[in-house]
Structures are given as C-alpha cells and as structure tokens.
Coordinates of C-alpha atoms in Angstrom, one line a residue:
Chain Y
M1 CA -9.6 -2.3 45.5
D2 CA -9.8 1.4 44.7
L3 CA -6.2 1.2 43.6
I4 CA -6.8 -1.7 41.2
F5 CA -9.4 0.3 39.5
T6 CA -7.3 3.4 39.4
N7 CA -4.4 1.5 37.9
L8 CA -6.7 -0.2 35.4
V9 CA -8.0 3.2 34.2
N10 CA -4.6 4.7 34.1
G11 CA -3.3 1.7 32.2
L12 CA -6.1 2.1 29.6
M13 CA -5.2 5.7 29.2
L14 CA -1.5 5.0 28.9
G15 CA -2.4 2.3 26.4
A16 CA -4.5 4.8 24.5
L17 CA -1.4 7.0 24.1
Y18 CA 0.7 4.1 22.9
A19 CA -2.2 3.2 20.5
I20 CA -2.1 6.7 18.9
V21 CA 1.6 6.6 18.4
S22 CA 1.7 2.9 17.3
V23 CA -1.2 3.2 14.8
G24 CA 0.9 5.7 12.8
L25 CA 4.0 3.5 13.0
T26 CA 2.2 0.4 11.9
L27 CA 0.4 2.2 9.1
V28 CA 3.7 3.4 7.6
F29 CA 5.2 -0.1 8.0
G30 CA 2.2 -1.9 6.5
I31 CA 1.9 0.3 3.4
V32 CA 5.3 1.9 2.7
K33 CA 7.2 -1.1 4.2
V34 CA 9.5 1.2 6.1
I35 CA 10.2 0.9 9.8
N36 CA 10.3 4.6 10.7
F37 CA 12.9 4.8 13.5
A38 CA 12.5 8.5 13.5
H39 CA 8.8 8.2 14.5
G40 CA 9.5 9.4 18.0
E41 CA 11.5 12.4 16.7
F42 CA 8.4 13.5 14.7
L43 CA 6.6 13.4 18.1
M44 CA 9.4 15.5 19.7
V45 CA 9.3 18.1 16.9
A46 CA 5.5 18.3 17.2
M47 CA 5.8 18.7 21.0
F48 CA 8.2 21.6 20.4
L49 CA 5.7 23.1 17.9
V50 CA 2.9 22.8 20.6
F51 CA 5.2 24.4 23.2
F52 CA 6.1 27.4 21.0
A53 CA 2.6 27.9 19.6
T54 CA 1.2 28.0 23.1
A55 CA 4.0 30.2 24.4
Y56 CA 3.8 32.8 21.6
F57 CA 0.2 32.9 20.8
G58 CA -1.1 32.1 24.3
V59 CA -3.6 29.7 22.9
H60 CA -4.9 26.5 24.5
P61 CA -2.6 23.6 23.7
Y62 CA -5.4 21.8 21.8
V63 CA -5.9 24.7 19.5
T64 CA -2.4 24.3 18.2
L65 CA -3.6 21.1 16.4
V66 CA -4.6 23.3 13.5
V67 CA -1.0 24.3 13.0
V68 CA 0.8 21.2 14.2
L69 CA -1.1 18.7 12.1
P70 CA -0.5 20.3 8.7
L71 CA 3.1 21.0 9.5
I72 CA 3.9 17.5 10.6
F73 CA 1.9 16.0 7.7
G74 CA 3.9 18.2 5.3
L75 CA 7.2 17.2 7.0
G76 CA 6.3 13.6 6.7
M77 CA 5.5 13.9 3.0
L78 CA 8.8 15.7 2.5
V79 CA 10.8 13.0 4.3
Q80 CA 9.1 10.3 2.2
R81 CA 9.7 12.1 -1.0
V82 CA 13.3 13.2 -0.4
L83 CA 14.7 10.4 1.9
I84 CA 12.6 7.2 1.6
E85 CA 11.5 7.2 -2.0
P86 CA 15.0 7.3 -3.6
L87 CA 15.9 4.3 -1.4
Q88 CA 12.6 2.4 -1.8
D89 CA 14.0 -0.2 -4.2
S90 CA 17.3 -0.7 -2.4
D91 CA 18.1 -3.1 0.4
E92 CA 15.8 -2.8 3.4
H93 CA 18.8 -2.4 5.7
I94 CA 19.6 0.8 3.9
M95 CA 16.2 2.1 4.8
I96 CA 16.8 1.3 8.5
F97 CA 20.1 3.2 8.4
A98 CA 18.2 6.1 6.7
T99 CA 15.5 6.4 9.3
V100 CA 17.9 5.8 12.2
G101 CA 20.1 8.5 10.8
L102 CA 17.2 10.8 10.4
S103 CA 16.3 10.2 14.1
I104 CA 19.8 11.0 15.3
A105 CA 20.0 14.1 13.0
M106 CA 16.7 15.4 14.3
I107 CA 17.6 14.9 18.0
N108 CA 20.9 16.7 17.5
L109 CA 19.4 19.5 15.5
M110 CA 17.0 20.2 18.3
L111 CA 19.8 19.9 20.9
M112 CA 21.7 22.5 18.9
L113 CA 18.8 24.8 18.7
F114 CA 17.2 24.4 22.1
G115 CA 19.8 22.6 24.3
P116 CA 19.0 19.7 26.5
D117 CA 16.6 21.7 28.7
I118 CA 13.1 20.7 29.5
Y119 CA 10.3 22.9 28.2
S120 CA 6.9 22.8 29.9
T121 CA 3.8 23.5 27.9
P122 CA 1.1 25.2 30.1
S123 CA -1.3 22.6 31.3
S124 CA -4.4 24.8 30.7
G125 CA -6.5 22.9 33.2
L126 CA -5.7 19.5 31.7
R127 CA -3.9 18.3 34.8
T128 CA -7.1 18.7 36.8
V129 CA -7.9 15.5 38.7
V130 CA -11.2 13.9 38.0
D131 CA -12.4 11.8 41.0
M132 CA -14.9 9.3 39.8
G133 CA -15.4 7.3 43.0
P134 CA -13.1 4.3 42.6
A135 CA -10.9 5.8 39.9
M136 CA -8.9 9.0 39.7
F137 CA -7.3 10.4 36.6
L138 CA -6.5 13.7 34.8
T139 CA -8.9 15.3 32.3
G140 CA -6.0 15.3 29.8
Q141 CA -5.7 11.6 30.1
L142 CA -9.3 11.0 29.5
N143 CA -9.1 13.1 26.4
I144 CA -6.2 10.9 25.2
L145 CA -8.5 7.8 25.5
I146 CA -11.3 9.5 23.6
A147 CA -8.9 10.7 20.9
A148 CA -7.4 7.2 20.5
I149 CA -10.8 5.6 20.0
A150 CA -11.8 8.4 17.5
L151 CA -8.4 8.0 15.7
V152 CA -8.5 4.2 15.3
G153 CA -12.2 4.4 14.3
G154 CA -11.5 7.2 11.9
I155 CA -8.5 5.6 10.2
H156 CA -10.5 2.3 9.8
L157 CA -13.4 4.2 8.1
F158 CA -10.9 6.2 6.0
L159 CA -9.1 3.0 4.8
T160 CA -12.3 1.0 4.1
R161 CA -14.8 3.6 2.9
T162 CA -12.9 6.2 0.9
Q163 CA -11.4 5.7 -2.5
L164 CA -8.0 7.2 -1.3
G165 CA -8.1 4.8 1.7
R166 CA -8.7 1.8 -0.5
A167 CA -5.9 3.0 -2.9
I168 CA -3.6 3.1 0.1
R169 CA -4.5 -0.5 1.1
A170 CA -4.2 -1.6 -2.5
T171 CA -0.8 -0.1 -2.8
G172 CA 0.3 -1.9 0.4
Q173 CA -1.0 -5.2 -0.9
N174 CA 0.4 -5.1 -4.4
R175 CA 2.4 -2.1 -5.5
A176 CA 2.7 -3.0 -9.2
A177 CA -1.0 -3.9 -9.5
A178 CA -1.9 -0.6 -7.9
Q179 CA 0.1 1.2 -10.6
L180 CA -1.8 -0.7 -13.2
M181 CA -5.1 0.7 -11.7
G182 CA -3.8 4.2 -12.4
I183 CA -2.8 4.8 -8.8
N184 CA 0.1 7.2 -8.4
V185 CA 1.9 5.0 -5.8
S186 CA 4.6 7.6 -5.1
W187 CA 1.9 10.0 -4.1
V188 CA 0.1 7.3 -2.0
Y189 CA 3.3 6.7 -0.1
M190 CA 3.7 10.4 0.6
V191 CA 0.2 10.7 1.9
T192 CA 0.5 7.5 4.0
F193 CA 3.8 8.7 5.5
G194 CA 2.1 12.0 6.2
I195 CA -0.9 10.4 7.9
G196 CA 1.5 8.1 9.9
V197 CA 3.4 10.9 11.4
S198 CA 0.3 13.0 11.8
C199 CA -0.7 10.5 14.4
V200 CA 2.2 11.5 16.6
G201 CA 1.3 15.1 15.7
L202 CA -2.0 14.4 17.4
A203 CA -0.3 12.6 20.3
A204 CA 2.0 15.6 20.8
V205 CA -0.9 18.0 21.2
L206 CA -2.4 15.6 23.8
I207 CA 0.7 14.9 25.8
A208 CA 2.6 18.2 25.7
P209 CA 0.3 19.7 28.5
L210 CA 1.0 16.6 30.6
Y211 CA 4.6 15.7 30.0
P212 CA 7.7 18.0 29.7
T213 CA 9.2 18.5 26.2
S214 CA 12.9 17.9 25.5
P215 CA 14.9 16.7 22.4
E216 CA 15.0 13.2 23.8
V217 CA 11.3 12.8 24.6
G218 CA 10.6 10.9 21.5
Q219 CA 12.8 8.0 22.4
Y220 CA 11.0 7.6 25.7
F221 CA 7.5 7.2 24.2
V222 CA 8.4 5.4 21.0
L223 CA 10.4 2.5 22.3
L224 CA 7.3 0.9 23.7
S225 CA 5.4 1.7 20.5
F226 CA 7.8 -0.5 18.6
V227 CA 7.0 -3.2 21.1
V228 CA 3.3 -2.6 20.6
V229 CA 3.6 -2.7 16.8
V230 CA 5.6 -6.0 16.7
M231 CA 3.3 -7.5 19.4
G232 CA 0.2 -6.5 17.5
G233 CA 1.5 -8.0 14.3
L234 CA 3.5 -5.7 12.0
G235 CA 1.1 -3.6 9.9
S236 CA -2.1 -4.5 11.8
I237 CA -4.0 -1.5 13.2
S238 CA -6.5 -3.5 15.3
G239 CA -3.5 -5.6 16.6
A240 CA -1.7 -2.4 17.5
L241 CA -4.7 -1.1 19.4
L242 CA -5.1 -4.4 21.4
A243 CA -1.3 -4.6 22.1
A244 CA -1.2 -1.0 23.2
M245 CA -3.9 -1.6 25.7
I246 CA -2.2 -4.7 27.1
I247 CA 1.1 -2.9 27.3
G248 CA -0.5 0.1 28.9
I249 CA -2.3 -1.9 31.6
V250 CA 0.8 -4.1 32.3
D251 CA 2.9 -0.9 32.5
A252 CA 0.5 0.7 35.0
F253 CA 0.2 -2.3 37.3
A254 CA 3.8 -3.3 37.2
G255 CA 4.9 0.3 37.8
F256 CA 2.6 0.6 40.8
Y257 CA 3.2 -2.8 42.5
L258 CA 6.7 -3.6 41.5
G259 CA 8.2 -0.2 41.0
A260 CA 9.4 1.8 38.1
N261 CA 12.7 -0.1 37.9
V262 CA 11.1 -3.5 37.5
K263 CA 8.2 -2.5 35.3
D264 CA 10.2 -2.6 32.0
L265 CA 11.3 -6.1 32.9
V266 CA 7.7 -7.2 33.1
V267 CA 6.7 -5.4 29.9
F268 CA 9.5 -6.8 27.9
G269 CA 9.1 -10.2 29.5
I270 CA 5.5 -10.3 28.2
F271 CA 6.7 -9.1 24.8
L272 CA 9.2 -12.0 24.7
L273 CA 6.5 -14.5 25.6
V274 CA 4.3 -13.2 22.7
L275 CA 7.3 -13.5 20.3
I276 CA 8.0 -17.0 21.4
F277 CA 4.5 -18.3 21.2
R278 CA 3.0 -16.1 18.5
P279 CA 6.0 -14.7 16.5
Q280 CA 3.7 -13.1 13.9
G281 CA 2.1 -11.0 16.7
L282 CA -1.4 -11.1 18.0
F283 CA -3.1 -10.2 14.8
G284 CA -0.4 -10.7 12.3
G285 CA -1.1 -13.0 9.4
A286 CA 1.5 -15.7 8.8
R287 CA 1.4 -15.2 5.1
N288 CA 2.4 -11.7 4.6
M289 CA 2.7 -8.5 6.5
S290 CA 0.7 -6.2 4.3
H291 CA -2.5 -6.7 6.3
V292 CA -4.0 -3.3 7.2
S293 CA -7.6 -3.2 8.4
Chain X
M1 CA -3.1 2.8 -32.3
L2 CA 0.0 1.4 -30.5
K3 CA 3.4 1.5 -32.1
L4 CA 6.7 0.2 -30.7
N5 CA 9.8 1.4 -32.5
N6 CA 13.0 -0.6 -31.9
V7 CA 12.4 -0.9 -28.1
T8 CA 15.2 -2.1 -25.9
A9 CA 14.4 -2.9 -22.3
G10 CA 15.4 -5.1 -19.4
Y11 CA 15.9 -5.3 -15.7
G12 CA 19.0 -3.7 -14.2
S13 CA 22.0 -4.6 -16.4
T14 CA 20.2 -7.5 -18.1
T15 CA 18.7 -6.6 -21.4
I16 CA 15.7 -8.7 -22.4
L17 CA 14.3 -7.0 -25.4
H18 CA 16.8 -6.3 -28.2
G19 CA 14.9 -3.9 -30.4
I20 CA 11.3 -4.8 -30.6
S21 CA 9.1 -3.2 -33.2
L22 CA 5.4 -3.9 -33.5
D23 CA 2.1 -2.2 -34.0
V24 CA -1.5 -2.8 -33.0
N25 CA -4.4 -1.3 -35.0
E26 CA -7.7 -0.2 -33.5
G27 CA -10.2 -3.1 -33.2
E28 CA -7.6 -5.9 -33.7
I29 CA -6.7 -8.8 -31.5
V30 CA -2.9 -9.1 -31.8
T31 CA -0.9 -11.8 -30.1
I32 CA 2.7 -12.1 -29.1
V33 CA 3.7 -15.8 -28.8
G34 CA 6.9 -17.3 -27.9
G35 CA 8.6 -19.6 -25.3
N36 CA 9.4 -19.0 -21.7
G37 CA 11.8 -16.1 -21.2
A38 CA 11.6 -14.9 -24.8
G39 CA 10.5 -11.4 -23.6
K40 CA 6.7 -11.5 -24.0
S41 CA 5.9 -10.3 -20.5
T42 CA 8.7 -7.8 -20.6
T43 CA 7.2 -6.3 -23.8
L44 CA 3.8 -5.8 -22.0
R45 CA 5.5 -4.4 -18.9
T46 CA 7.3 -1.9 -21.0
I47 CA 4.2 -0.8 -22.8
S48 CA 2.4 -0.3 -19.5
S49 CA 5.5 1.6 -18.2
L50 CA 6.1 -0.7 -15.3
I51 CA 9.6 -0.7 -16.7
N52 CA 11.1 2.0 -18.9
P53 CA 12.8 1.2 -22.3
T54 CA 16.5 1.9 -22.4
S55 CA 16.1 3.0 -26.1
G56 CA 13.5 3.1 -28.8
S57 CA 10.0 4.7 -28.5
I58 CA 6.4 3.8 -27.8
E59 CA 3.5 5.7 -29.3
F60 CA -0.2 5.4 -28.3
E61 CA -2.8 7.2 -30.5
G62 CA 0.0 9.4 -31.8
R63 CA 1.3 10.4 -28.4
D64 CA 4.8 9.5 -27.2
I65 CA 4.4 7.4 -24.0
T66 CA 7.9 6.1 -23.8
K67 CA 8.8 7.8 -20.5
M68 CA 5.3 8.3 -19.1
A69 CA 4.6 7.1 -15.5
A70 CA 2.6 3.9 -15.3
H71 CA -0.5 5.5 -13.7
K72 CA -0.7 8.1 -16.5
V73 CA -0.6 5.3 -19.2
V74 CA -3.7 3.8 -17.6
E75 CA -5.5 7.2 -17.8
L76 CA -4.8 7.3 -21.6
G77 CA -6.7 4.0 -21.9
I78 CA -4.1 1.2 -21.8
T79 CA -4.9 -1.4 -19.1
M80 CA -2.9 -4.5 -18.4
V81 CA -4.3 -7.7 -16.9
P82 CA -1.1 -8.9 -15.3
E83 CA 0.4 -12.4 -15.2
A84 CA -0.7 -14.4 -12.2
R85 CA -3.7 -12.1 -11.7
Q86 CA -2.1 -9.8 -9.1
L87 CA -5.3 -9.1 -7.3
F88 CA -5.3 -7.2 -4.0
P89 CA -5.5 -10.4 -1.9
E90 CA -7.0 -9.0 1.3
M91 CA -9.5 -6.7 -0.3
T92 CA -13.0 -8.0 -1.3
V93 CA -13.8 -8.7 -4.9
L94 CA -16.0 -5.6 -5.0
E95 CA -13.1 -3.5 -3.6
N96 CA -10.8 -5.0 -6.3
L97 CA -13.4 -3.9 -8.9
Q98 CA -13.6 -0.4 -7.3
M99 CA -9.8 -0.1 -7.6
G100 CA -10.2 -0.9 -11.3
S101 CA -12.2 2.3 -11.8
F102 CA -9.8 4.5 -9.9
T103 CA -8.9 6.9 -12.8
K104 CA -10.6 10.2 -13.4
V105 CA -11.8 8.8 -16.7
A106 CA -13.3 5.6 -15.3
R107 CA -14.8 6.8 -12.0
P108 CA -17.9 8.5 -13.5
R109 CA -18.7 5.3 -15.4
Y110 CA -18.3 3.0 -12.4
K111 CA -22.0 1.9 -12.1
E112 CA -22.4 1.3 -15.8
K113 CA -19.1 -0.7 -16.0
L114 CA -19.9 -2.7 -12.8
D115 CA -23.2 -3.8 -14.4
E116 CA -21.4 -4.7 -17.6
V117 CA -18.7 -6.9 -15.9
L118 CA -21.2 -8.6 -13.5
T119 CA -23.4 -9.6 -16.4
L120 CA -20.3 -11.0 -18.2
F121 CA -19.1 -12.8 -15.1
P122 CA -22.1 -14.1 -13.1
R123 CA -19.7 -16.1 -10.9
V124 CA -17.9 -12.9 -9.9
A125 CA -21.2 -11.3 -9.0
E126 CA -21.8 -14.1 -6.5
R127 CA -18.5 -13.5 -4.8
L128 CA -18.5 -9.7 -4.4
S129 CA -18.1 -9.6 -0.6
Q130 CA -15.4 -12.3 -0.4
E131 CA -11.7 -11.6 0.0
A132 CA -10.0 -12.0 -3.4
Q133 CA -7.5 -14.5 -2.0
S134 CA -10.3 -16.9 -1.0
L135 CA -11.3 -17.5 -4.7
S136 CA -10.2 -20.3 -7.0
G137 CA -7.6 -19.6 -9.7
G138 CA -10.2 -19.4 -12.4
E139 CA -12.4 -17.1 -10.4
Q140 CA -9.4 -14.9 -9.6
Q141 CA -8.6 -14.7 -13.3
M142 CA -12.2 -13.6 -14.1
V143 CA -11.9 -10.9 -11.3
A144 CA -8.6 -9.7 -12.8
I145 CA -10.1 -9.3 -16.2
A146 CA -13.2 -7.7 -14.8
R147 CA -11.0 -5.3 -12.8
G148 CA -9.2 -4.4 -16.0
M149 CA -12.4 -3.7 -17.8
M150 CA -13.5 -1.4 -15.0
S151 CA -10.9 1.2 -16.1
C152 CA -12.6 1.7 -19.5
P153 CA -9.6 0.7 -21.6
K154 CA -9.3 1.4 -25.3
L155 CA -6.4 -1.1 -25.4
M156 CA -6.3 -4.2 -23.1
L157 CA -3.1 -6.1 -22.6
F158 CA -3.4 -9.7 -21.4
D159 CA -0.3 -11.3 -19.9
E160 CA -0.6 -15.1 -20.0
P161 CA -4.3 -15.2 -18.9
S162 CA -4.5 -19.0 -19.3
L163 CA -1.5 -19.8 -17.2
G164 CA -2.2 -22.4 -14.5
L165 CA -5.9 -22.7 -15.2
A166 CA -7.9 -25.9 -15.9
P167 CA -8.5 -26.6 -19.6
I168 CA -12.3 -25.8 -19.3
V169 CA -11.5 -22.4 -17.6
V170 CA -8.9 -21.7 -20.3
T171 CA -11.6 -22.0 -23.0
Q172 CA -13.8 -19.6 -20.9
V173 CA -11.0 -17.1 -20.7
F174 CA -10.4 -17.1 -24.4
D175 CA -14.2 -16.7 -25.0
V176 CA -14.2 -13.7 -22.7
V177 CA -11.2 -12.1 -24.5
K178 CA -13.1 -12.6 -27.8
K179 CA -16.2 -10.9 -26.3
I180 CA -14.2 -8.0 -25.0
A181 CA -12.7 -7.5 -28.5
A182 CA -16.1 -7.8 -30.1
S183 CA -17.4 -5.0 -27.9
G184 CA -14.8 -2.6 -29.4
T185 CA -11.8 -2.9 -27.1
T186 CA -8.5 -3.5 -28.9
V187 CA -6.6 -6.5 -27.5
L188 CA -2.9 -7.3 -27.3
I189 CA -2.4 -10.8 -25.7
V190 CA 0.7 -12.6 -24.7
E191 CA 0.5 -16.4 -24.4
Q192 CA 2.3 -19.7 -24.3
N193 CA -0.9 -21.4 -25.3
V194 CA -0.1 -20.7 -28.9
F195 CA -2.7 -22.7 -30.6
Q196 CA -5.8 -21.3 -28.8
T197 CA -4.4 -17.8 -29.0
L198 CA -3.8 -17.9 -32.7
Q199 CA -7.3 -19.1 -33.2
I200 CA -8.9 -16.0 -31.7
A201 CA -6.2 -13.5 -33.0
D202 CA -6.2 -11.4 -36.2
R203 CA -2.4 -11.1 -36.3
G204 CA 0.5 -12.5 -34.4
Y205 CA 4.2 -11.8 -33.6
V206 CA 6.6 -14.5 -32.7
I207 CA 9.2 -13.4 -30.2
E208 CA 12.5 -15.3 -29.8
N209 CA 15.4 -14.3 -27.5
G210 CA 14.0 -10.7 -27.2
E211 CA 13.6 -10.2 -31.0
I212 CA 10.6 -10.5 -33.3
S213 CA 11.4 -13.5 -35.5
M214 CA 8.2 -13.6 -37.5
N215 CA 4.9 -11.8 -37.9
G216 CA 1.8 -12.0 -40.0
P217 CA -1.9 -12.9 -40.0
A218 CA -2.8 -15.5 -37.4
Q219 CA -4.0 -18.0 -40.0
E220 CA -0.7 -17.8 -41.8
L221 CA 1.3 -18.3 -38.7
M222 CA -0.7 -21.3 -37.7
G223 CA 0.2 -22.9 -41.1
N224 CA 3.9 -22.0 -40.8
D225 CA 6.2 -25.1 -40.5
H226 CA 8.6 -23.5 -37.9
I227 CA 5.7 -22.5 -35.7
R228 CA 4.0 -25.9 -36.0
K229 CA 7.2 -27.6 -35.0
A230 CA 8.4 -25.3 -32.2
Y231 CA 5.1 -24.2 -30.6
L232 CA 2.3 -26.4 -31.7
G233 CA 4.1 -29.7 -31.5
I234 CA 2.6 -30.9 -34.8

C-alpha cells in the first residue's frame, strides 16, 4: 500500500517534469506551427549552463535561473529569427528537417566541446528525502511539481489576461488577420519561440541537481514529451498537462512493477490506444490545431 | 489621401494586377467593382501590405507605404475588414474587439471606441463573452467591422462585406458602411454586389483582368450601358 502511494506521488512528480517540457513544445507548435525537434537540445544546453554557473560561481542551482532563462529565451528568439522565419512559408517537411538538423548540430557541438562525459551539478540539498508517512520523495521533485503548477497557471493567465498573450493566441489562430490588427507577427513568433524554450530552461534548472548532464540528455527527456504533446492534442496546453500526468504515473507504476525494460512498452502501448480511439488527442479539437488555452 | 500609381502585384509568379492606378480622397466612399478573379481583393491586400507590389507605388497621406510592413500600415490608419471575416475563431467576441485596438494609437482610445461600436452593433454587445466561431455569419461580419473600427482607422478597406450573407443582413451591412463614412472615416469598398455598392458610393472603379477599365462618379457608372449589361444584369 505504501508503495502504491509512493509510486503515485513519484508519477505525479515525473508527470510534472514532462508537463513543463511539453507545455513549451505544444505552445511553439500551436502558435508558430513548428514541431521543434531541437526542444530537448535546448534543455541540454540549459543544463550545461546550470552546471557551469553552479561550478564557477558556487551558487545554488536555482539561483542560476536568472542567467539561464534570459540566455535560453534569447537563443530561442535567435533560432526563430535566423532559422525558422526564412522557412515559414515553405513546405512543412523542410521545417522538420531544419529543426532535426539543429538538434543534431547542437548535440555534436556539445560533444565536440565537452565530450560524451557526464557532468553532475551539485545537488545542494535537493536530493534530501522527504518522508511523509506513506509517500517518500525528494525535495527537488516536490519543487518540480510546484513549478509545473505555477508554470501552467502562469502561462494560462499570460495568454488570456495580457495584451501580448492575446496577440500570441490571435497570431496562432489567424496570422493574416493578426497582421491586419497591427500585430508584428514575426516578433510574436520570436517571443513565442523564446517562451517555449524558456520552459525547458526552467526544467533544466529543476532537473540538473537531480539528473546528470550530458550532450545526449535532451533526447532522453524529450521523446516522452512528444508523446505527451500528441496525446494531449497538438497545441493544447491543458491537454499536455493532463497527458503528462498520465504518462508520468504510468511510467512510475510500470517501471516499478514491470521493470525498466517493459515500461516503455506500456507507455507507448497507451499512447497507441489513445491515437487509435482519439486520434486528435485528449483535448485536441477535430477542426483545427491552433487551439491554445 | 490614398494614391496607387501603376501598381503591379500577384502571388508568386502569377501576376494579378497589371498596373492599377487609383486614388481615394478624404471623406469619400470609393468602390472597386468587378467580377470574380478580376483583382479586387488583391488590390486591397496590396494596399494593406499583406502582399508587396512588384512595381509601382502606393502613397498614403503623402507617405510612401509601398514596402511598409503590414502592421505598420495599420498604425498609420489603414484598416482592412478582410473577406470572409477572418475573426479569431477561438477567442471571445470581446477579445476579438480588444485585438482591434492593439496598436499604440488605438489602445488609449479603447473604452471610447468600445462604447461606440457596441452602440452601433447592439447584437454584438449581447454576444461579448461568446467564442467568435459560435456566431452566425451576419453576426460575425458585424464583429469583423466592429473590430476594424476599434483600430481608429482614417481609411477603412472593406473586402466583399456582403459575401454569403442573407439579403436583409446585406442591407444592414451597407447601412453600417454608410454610417461609418458619415462619421468621418474614408471608405474603400470592394464588392461583387455592384448595384447596392454603387448606391452608397461617391465614385467607382471598374476592374477587369487586373486593369482599371472604367472609372467615374457612382451615378454615372450606374447609368453606363456596359456596366448595366455586365454587372447589373439589366
């Protein structure tokens, strides 16, 4: 019984991590209409930033957020402006090649610079076990859950209550009409891409103290995020949150009871079932995929 | 106020407009009439900079706006109510209106403009919290016009505002266009509904195969034999 509860709590926390990563991915897809296959590599670069900032300045990993977020946001804007925007009106397959290419380039650049080694960010007390009676977890994991709730709530408020947020949604729903409102859509796309990858900037700060950093780490975390985004309905933030929690809990239980080898089979089995019975995803509208709320 | 000099434009390698010249003076209602595919909508899309001319020039209040970005053109005071409404379907009616007053010029006047459009369109006022896509075609057209008015335009471009609407709603739309012009906004309207448009317009241009084939006061055009045969079916 204790173990069920512990697994449930761990699943929720794992789900929270997938949620943070997936929200950024689904936002970029819903608005800019780009599947960013380099999303995980932004996570990896951000984790390296966290590692070096803590190593050189000796600060708590969470403090590095003030450096990591602006840098990743700026990098995202740059990628949108230089790589995505010139291709925006071309065939969507070309955009896939572009972001896949970016992903490969980023991994290999980091392999060249830092080698295939593993870098461990100091845990700074975040690996302390909290024993809450039936459930046991790490303080760092609890913080991920809190951050995920704050992030999803914050993005929702931003998109619905601020003029920039509404402009972002308007651009996602009708780009030409947005231009006719006086919205600089190329700027909106840059900001959206920046916010999207800032989500993995946040994720990086939260997970670097718990997981080792390496050039391939992005692939590990982001594969399941693609599952989450498709399962939640492409472009839907609330769908991504729900799907992330489902995947997280399934992942935790299957990993514990069936073993690490079989757990992916279960996760992807459920994913396939969702695709067969609800191909538009849990929250996806059948009409179009620009839904962001 | 607005001046097009020998404008050529199109999509990709297809040229639609073969040297269009026209002008609109302040306070006028000017119409461009013509058949399907003649280049009416392309003319408006070129003026609002959704597409860039391949040659020729466009001037607004003495400024060259030929190569200006679309969102800058709106700030200068040119607003287009696009064909088929083009609302933000999953945003509420109120949010659509808020997007209308997005520019720096329009934002401070948001409250005043909102009152104005809600008085003009009581039906829209009743639907503020509904998603735009849940409205009927006529209501959506009213929201599209209201949204355009929110940006405090000096010149309003209407692209086929009567398309696909019931006859009674068409009459309402033309009434609204007349009211907007009467309140001091200059209007350039593109229509296939030639008869009703010429009735409210001061001047008209006839566009055929991407060229202006005729122009003059609306009354004169309405009496023209060619126009009566080709567009009015009389």
